[in-house]
JSON list of C-alpha atoms in Angstrom, two decimals:
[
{"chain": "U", "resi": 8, "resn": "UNK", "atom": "CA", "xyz": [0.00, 0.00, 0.00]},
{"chain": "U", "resi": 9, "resn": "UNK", "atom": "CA", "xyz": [1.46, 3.69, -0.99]},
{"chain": "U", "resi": 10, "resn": "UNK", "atom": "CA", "xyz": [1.03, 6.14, 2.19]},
{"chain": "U", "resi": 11, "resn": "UNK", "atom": "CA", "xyz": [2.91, 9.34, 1.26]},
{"chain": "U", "resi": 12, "resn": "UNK", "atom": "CA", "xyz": [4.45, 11.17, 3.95]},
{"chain": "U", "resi": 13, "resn": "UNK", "atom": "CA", "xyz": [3.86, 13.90, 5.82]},
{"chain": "U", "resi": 14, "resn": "UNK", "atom": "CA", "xyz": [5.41, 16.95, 6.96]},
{"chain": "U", "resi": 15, "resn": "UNK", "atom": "CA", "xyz": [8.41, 15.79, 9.99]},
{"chain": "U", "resi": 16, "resn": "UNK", "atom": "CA", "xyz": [9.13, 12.53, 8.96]},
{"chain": "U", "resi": 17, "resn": "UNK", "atom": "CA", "xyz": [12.22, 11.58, 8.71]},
{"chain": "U", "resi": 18, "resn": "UNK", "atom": "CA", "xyz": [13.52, 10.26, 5.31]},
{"chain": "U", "resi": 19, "resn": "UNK", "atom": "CA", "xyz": [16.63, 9.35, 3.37]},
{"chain": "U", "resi": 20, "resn": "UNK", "atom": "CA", "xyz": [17.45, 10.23, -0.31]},
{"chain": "U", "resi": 21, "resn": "UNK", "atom": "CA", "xyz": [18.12, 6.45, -1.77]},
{"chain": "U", "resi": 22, "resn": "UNK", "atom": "CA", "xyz": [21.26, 7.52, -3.54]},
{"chain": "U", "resi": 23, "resn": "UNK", "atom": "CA", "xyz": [23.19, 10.29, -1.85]},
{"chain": "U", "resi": 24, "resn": "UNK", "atom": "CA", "xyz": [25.73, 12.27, -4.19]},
{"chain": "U", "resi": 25, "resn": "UNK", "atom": "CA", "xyz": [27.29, 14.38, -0.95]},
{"chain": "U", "resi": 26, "resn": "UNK", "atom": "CA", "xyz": [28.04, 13.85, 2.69]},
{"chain": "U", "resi": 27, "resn": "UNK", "atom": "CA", "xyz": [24.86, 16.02, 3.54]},
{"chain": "U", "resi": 28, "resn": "UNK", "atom": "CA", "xyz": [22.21, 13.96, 1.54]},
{"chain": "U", "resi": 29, "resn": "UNK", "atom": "CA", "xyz": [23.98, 11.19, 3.82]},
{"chain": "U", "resi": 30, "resn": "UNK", "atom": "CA", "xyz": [21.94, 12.23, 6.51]},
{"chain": "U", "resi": 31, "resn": "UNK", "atom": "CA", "xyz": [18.74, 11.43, 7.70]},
{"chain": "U", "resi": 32, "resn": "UNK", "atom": "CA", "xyz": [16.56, 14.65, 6.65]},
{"chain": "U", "resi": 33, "resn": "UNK", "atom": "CA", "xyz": [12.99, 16.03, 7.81]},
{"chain": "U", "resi": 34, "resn": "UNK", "atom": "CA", "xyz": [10.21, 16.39, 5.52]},
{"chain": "U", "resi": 35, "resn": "UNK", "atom": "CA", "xyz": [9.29, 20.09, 5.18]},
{"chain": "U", "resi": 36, "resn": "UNK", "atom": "CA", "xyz": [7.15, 20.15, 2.10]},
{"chain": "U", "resi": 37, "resn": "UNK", "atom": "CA", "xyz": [5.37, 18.24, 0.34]},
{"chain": "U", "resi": 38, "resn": "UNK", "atom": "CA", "xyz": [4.04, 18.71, -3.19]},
{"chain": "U", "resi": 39, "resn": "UNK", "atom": "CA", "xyz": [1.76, 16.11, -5.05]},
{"chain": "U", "resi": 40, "resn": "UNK", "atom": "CA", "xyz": [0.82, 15.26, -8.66]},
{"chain": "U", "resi": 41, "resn": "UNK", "atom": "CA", "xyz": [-2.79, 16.82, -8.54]},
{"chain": "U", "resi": 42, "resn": "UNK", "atom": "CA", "xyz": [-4.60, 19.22, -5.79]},
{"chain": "U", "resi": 43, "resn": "UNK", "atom": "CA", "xyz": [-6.81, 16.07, -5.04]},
{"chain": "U", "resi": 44, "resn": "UNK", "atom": "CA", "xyz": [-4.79, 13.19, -4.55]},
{"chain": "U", "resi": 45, "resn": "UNK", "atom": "CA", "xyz": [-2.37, 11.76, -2.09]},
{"chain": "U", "resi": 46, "resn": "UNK", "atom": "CA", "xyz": [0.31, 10.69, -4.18]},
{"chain": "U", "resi": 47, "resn": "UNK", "atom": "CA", "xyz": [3.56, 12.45, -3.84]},
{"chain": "U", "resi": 48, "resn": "UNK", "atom": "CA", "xyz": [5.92, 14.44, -6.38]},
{"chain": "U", "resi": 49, "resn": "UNK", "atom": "CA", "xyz": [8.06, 15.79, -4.80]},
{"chain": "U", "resi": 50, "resn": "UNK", "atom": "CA", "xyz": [9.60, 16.01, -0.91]},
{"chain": "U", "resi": 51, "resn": "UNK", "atom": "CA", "xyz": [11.74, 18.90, 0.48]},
{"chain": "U", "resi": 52, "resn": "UNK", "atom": "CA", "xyz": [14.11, 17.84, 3.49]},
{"chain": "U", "resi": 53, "resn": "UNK", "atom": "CA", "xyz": [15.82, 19.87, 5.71]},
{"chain": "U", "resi": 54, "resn": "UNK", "atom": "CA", "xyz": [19.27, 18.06, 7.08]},
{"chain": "U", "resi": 55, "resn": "UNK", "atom": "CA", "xyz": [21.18, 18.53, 10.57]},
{"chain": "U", "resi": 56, "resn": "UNK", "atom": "CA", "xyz": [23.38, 20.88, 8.43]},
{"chain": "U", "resi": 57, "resn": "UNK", "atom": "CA", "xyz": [20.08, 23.43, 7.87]},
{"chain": "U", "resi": 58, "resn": "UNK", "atom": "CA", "xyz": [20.16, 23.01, 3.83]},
{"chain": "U", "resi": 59, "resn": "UNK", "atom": "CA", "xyz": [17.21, 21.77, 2.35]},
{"chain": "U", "resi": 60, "resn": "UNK", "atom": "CA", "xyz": [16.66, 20.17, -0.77]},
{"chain": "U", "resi": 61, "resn": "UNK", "atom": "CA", "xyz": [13.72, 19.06, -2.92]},
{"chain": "U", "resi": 62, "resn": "UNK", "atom": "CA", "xyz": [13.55, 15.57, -4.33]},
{"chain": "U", "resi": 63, "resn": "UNK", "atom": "CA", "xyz": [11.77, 13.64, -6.77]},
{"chain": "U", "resi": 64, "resn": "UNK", "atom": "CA", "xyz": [9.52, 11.47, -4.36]},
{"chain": "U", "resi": 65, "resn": "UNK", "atom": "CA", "xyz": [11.02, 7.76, -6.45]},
{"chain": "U", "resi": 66, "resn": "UNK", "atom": "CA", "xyz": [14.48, 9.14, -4.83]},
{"chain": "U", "resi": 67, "resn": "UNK", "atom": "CA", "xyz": [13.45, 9.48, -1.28]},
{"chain": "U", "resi": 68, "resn": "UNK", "atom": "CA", "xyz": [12.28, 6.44, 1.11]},
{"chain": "U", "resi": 69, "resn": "UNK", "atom": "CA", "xyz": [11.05, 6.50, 4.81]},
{"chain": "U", "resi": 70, "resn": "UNK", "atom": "CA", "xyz": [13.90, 6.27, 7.58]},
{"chain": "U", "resi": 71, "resn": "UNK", "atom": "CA", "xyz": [13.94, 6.21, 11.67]},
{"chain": "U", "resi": 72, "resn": "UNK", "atom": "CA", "xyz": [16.89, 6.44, 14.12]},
{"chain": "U", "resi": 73, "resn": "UNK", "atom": "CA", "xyz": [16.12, 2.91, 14.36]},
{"chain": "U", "resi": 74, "resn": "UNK", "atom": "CA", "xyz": [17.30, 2.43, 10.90]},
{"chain": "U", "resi": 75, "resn": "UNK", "atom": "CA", "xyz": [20.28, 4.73, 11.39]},
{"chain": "U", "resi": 76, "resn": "UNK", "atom": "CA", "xyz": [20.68, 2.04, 13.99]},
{"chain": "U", "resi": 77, "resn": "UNK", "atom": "CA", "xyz": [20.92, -0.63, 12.11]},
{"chain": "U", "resi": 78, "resn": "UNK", "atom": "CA", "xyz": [22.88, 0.40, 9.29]},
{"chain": "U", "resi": 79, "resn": "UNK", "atom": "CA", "xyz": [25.71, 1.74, 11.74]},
{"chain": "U", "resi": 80, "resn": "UNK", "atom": "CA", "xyz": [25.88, -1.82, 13.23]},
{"chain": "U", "resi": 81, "resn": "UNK", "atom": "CA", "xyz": [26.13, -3.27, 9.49]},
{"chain": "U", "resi": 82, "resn": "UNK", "atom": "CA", "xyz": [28.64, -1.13, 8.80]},
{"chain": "U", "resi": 83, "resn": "UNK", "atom": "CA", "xyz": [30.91, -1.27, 11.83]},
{"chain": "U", "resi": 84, "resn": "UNK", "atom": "CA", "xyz": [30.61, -5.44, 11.31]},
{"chain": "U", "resi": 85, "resn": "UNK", "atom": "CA", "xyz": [31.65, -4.98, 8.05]},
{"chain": "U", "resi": 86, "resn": "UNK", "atom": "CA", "xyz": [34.66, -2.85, 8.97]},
{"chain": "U", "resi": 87, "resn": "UNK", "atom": "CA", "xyz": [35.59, -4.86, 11.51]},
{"chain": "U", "resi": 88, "resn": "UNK", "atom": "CA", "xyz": [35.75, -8.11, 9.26]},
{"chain": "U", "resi": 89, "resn": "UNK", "atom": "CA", "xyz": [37.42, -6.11, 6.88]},
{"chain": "U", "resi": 90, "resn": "UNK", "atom": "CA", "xyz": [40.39, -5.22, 9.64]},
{"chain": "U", "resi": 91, "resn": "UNK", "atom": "CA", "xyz": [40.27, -8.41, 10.77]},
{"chain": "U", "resi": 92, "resn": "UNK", "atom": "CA", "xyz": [40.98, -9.91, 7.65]},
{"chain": "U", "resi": 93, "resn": "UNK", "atom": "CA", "xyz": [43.63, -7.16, 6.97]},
{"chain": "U", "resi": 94, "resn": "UNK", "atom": "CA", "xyz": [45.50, -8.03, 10.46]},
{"chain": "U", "resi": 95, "resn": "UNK", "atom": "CA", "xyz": [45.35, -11.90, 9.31]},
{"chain": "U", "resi": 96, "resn": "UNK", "atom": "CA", "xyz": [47.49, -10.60, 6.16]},
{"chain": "U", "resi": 97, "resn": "UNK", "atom": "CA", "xyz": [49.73, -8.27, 7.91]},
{"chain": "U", "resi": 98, "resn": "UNK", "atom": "CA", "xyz": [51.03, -10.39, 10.83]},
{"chain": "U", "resi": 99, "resn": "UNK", "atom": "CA", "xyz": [52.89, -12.65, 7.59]},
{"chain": "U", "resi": 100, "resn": "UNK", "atom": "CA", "xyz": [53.34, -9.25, 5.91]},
{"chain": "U", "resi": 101, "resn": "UNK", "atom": "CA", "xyz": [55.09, -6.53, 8.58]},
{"chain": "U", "resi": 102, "resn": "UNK", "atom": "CA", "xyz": [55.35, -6.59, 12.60]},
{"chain": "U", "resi": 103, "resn": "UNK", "atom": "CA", "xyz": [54.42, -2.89, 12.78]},
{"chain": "U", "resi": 104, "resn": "UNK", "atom": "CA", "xyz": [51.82, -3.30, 10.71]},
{"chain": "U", "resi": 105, "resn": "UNK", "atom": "CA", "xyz": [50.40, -6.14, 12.20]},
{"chain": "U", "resi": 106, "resn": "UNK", "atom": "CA", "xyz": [50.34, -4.18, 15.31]},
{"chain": "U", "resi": 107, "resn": "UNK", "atom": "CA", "xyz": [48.99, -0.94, 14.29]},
{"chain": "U", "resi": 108, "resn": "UNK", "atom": "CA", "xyz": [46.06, -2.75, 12.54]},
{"chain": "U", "resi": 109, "resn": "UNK", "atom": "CA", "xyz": [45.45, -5.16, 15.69]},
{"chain": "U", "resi": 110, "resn": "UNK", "atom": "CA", "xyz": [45.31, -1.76, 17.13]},
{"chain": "U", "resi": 111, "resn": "UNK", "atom": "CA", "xyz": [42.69, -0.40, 15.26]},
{"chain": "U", "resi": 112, "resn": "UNK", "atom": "CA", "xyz": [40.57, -3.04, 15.32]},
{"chain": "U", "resi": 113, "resn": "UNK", "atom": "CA", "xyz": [40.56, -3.41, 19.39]},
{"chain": "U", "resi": 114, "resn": "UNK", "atom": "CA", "xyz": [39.32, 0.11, 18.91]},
{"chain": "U", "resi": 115, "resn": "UNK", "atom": "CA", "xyz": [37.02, -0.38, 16.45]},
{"chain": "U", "resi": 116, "resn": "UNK", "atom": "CA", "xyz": [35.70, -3.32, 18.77]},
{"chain": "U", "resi": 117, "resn": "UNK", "atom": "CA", "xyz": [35.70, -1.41, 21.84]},
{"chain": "U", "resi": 118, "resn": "UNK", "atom": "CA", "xyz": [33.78, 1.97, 19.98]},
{"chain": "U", "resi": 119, "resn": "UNK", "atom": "CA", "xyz": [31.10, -0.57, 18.78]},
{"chain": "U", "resi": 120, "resn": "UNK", "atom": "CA", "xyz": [30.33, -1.96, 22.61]},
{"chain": "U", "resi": 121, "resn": "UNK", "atom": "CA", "xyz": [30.97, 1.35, 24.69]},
{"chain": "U", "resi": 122, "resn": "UNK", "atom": "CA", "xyz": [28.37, 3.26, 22.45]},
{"chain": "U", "resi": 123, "resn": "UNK", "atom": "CA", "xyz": [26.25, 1.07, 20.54]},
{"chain": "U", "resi": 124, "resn": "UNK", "atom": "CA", "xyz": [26.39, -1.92, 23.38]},
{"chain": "U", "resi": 125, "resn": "UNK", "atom": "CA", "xyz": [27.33, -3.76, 19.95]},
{"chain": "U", "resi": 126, "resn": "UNK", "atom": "CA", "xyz": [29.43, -7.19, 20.71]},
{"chain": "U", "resi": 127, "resn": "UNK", "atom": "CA", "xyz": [31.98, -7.66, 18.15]},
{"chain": "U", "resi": 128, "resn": "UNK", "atom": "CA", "xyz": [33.93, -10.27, 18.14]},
{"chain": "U", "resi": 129, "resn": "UNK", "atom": "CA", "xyz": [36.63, -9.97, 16.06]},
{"chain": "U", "resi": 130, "resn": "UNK", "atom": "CA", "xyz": [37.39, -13.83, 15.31]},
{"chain": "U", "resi": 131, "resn": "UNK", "atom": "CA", "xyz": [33.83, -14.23, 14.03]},
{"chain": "U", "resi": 132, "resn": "UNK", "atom": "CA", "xyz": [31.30, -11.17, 14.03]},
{"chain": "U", "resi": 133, "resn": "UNK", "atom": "CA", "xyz": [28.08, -11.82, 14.20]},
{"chain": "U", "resi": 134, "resn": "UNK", "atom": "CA", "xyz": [25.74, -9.83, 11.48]},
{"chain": "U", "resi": 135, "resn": "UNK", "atom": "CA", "xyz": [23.13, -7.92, 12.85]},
{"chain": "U", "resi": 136, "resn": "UNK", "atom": "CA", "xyz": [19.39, -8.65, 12.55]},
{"chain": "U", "resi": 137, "resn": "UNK", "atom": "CA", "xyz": [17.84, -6.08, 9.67]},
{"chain": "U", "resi": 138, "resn": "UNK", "atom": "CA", "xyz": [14.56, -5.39, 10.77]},
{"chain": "U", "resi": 139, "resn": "UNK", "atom": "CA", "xyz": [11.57, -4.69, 8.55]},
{"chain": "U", "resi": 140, "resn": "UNK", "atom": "CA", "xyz": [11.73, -0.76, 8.17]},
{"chain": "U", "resi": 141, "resn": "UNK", "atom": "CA", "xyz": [15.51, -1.56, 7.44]},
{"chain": "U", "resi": 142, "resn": "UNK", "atom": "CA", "xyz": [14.74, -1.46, 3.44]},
{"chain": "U", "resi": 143, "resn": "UNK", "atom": "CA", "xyz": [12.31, 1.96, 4.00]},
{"chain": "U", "resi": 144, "resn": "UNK", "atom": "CA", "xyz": [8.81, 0.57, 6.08]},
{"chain": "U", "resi": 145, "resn": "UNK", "atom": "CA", "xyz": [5.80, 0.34, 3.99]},
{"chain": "U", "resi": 146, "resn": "UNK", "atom": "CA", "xyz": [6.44, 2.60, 1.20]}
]
């Protein structure tokens, strides 16, 4: 079912083309196809950084926090099977840089628990659960 939205939701533009379209925006405007229907055109959104933008409506989707969630847990388990994949390489490849990448993932590990209460562990991290509003709710 199509439910446009409203004015303060929060969205996301589906392909961002600059760190500010990166961020989760705020609908401030909303214009439609025809004064008497409910299908949207076109969204404005205002991001953290104050600009706002206006959007076809096929290039914006629905987003939470919650999604911002869940996407920043994806990504940090991706890094940090990424770094632990580099470290596996350079322990045969260079001592220092087997430490200095050890090193960054123990932080990478310990910024993922102390904020996010994420567990990562680094010998086999466990991919987080996407939840249903993960791929944009019930647009």
């Amino acid at each position: 079912m199509y439910r446009s939205m409203e004015y303060g939701d929060t969205a996301r533009v589906i392909r961002p083309t600059d760190a500010v379209e990166y961020r989760l925006g705020t609908v401030t405007d909303v214009r439609y196809s025809t004064p008497h229907t409910t299908y949207a055109r076109r969204y404005t959104l205002r991001f953290p950084t104050g600009d706002e933008r206006t959007y076809p409506a096929a290039n914006v989707r629905r987003a939470t926090r919650a999604d911002d969630r869940a996407a920043l847990e994806a990504a940090l388990t991706t890094a940090a099977e990424a770094v632990r994949d580099a470290c596996r390489i350079a322990h045969d490849y260079d001592a220092d840089l087997s430490t200095g990448t050890a090193s960054l993932l123990r932080r990478l590990v310990d910024l993922a628990t102390l904020r996010l209460g994420l567990t990562l562990n680094p010998a086999n991290p466990t991919r987080p659960q996407l939840t249903r509003n993960q791929d944009g709710g019930d647009q």
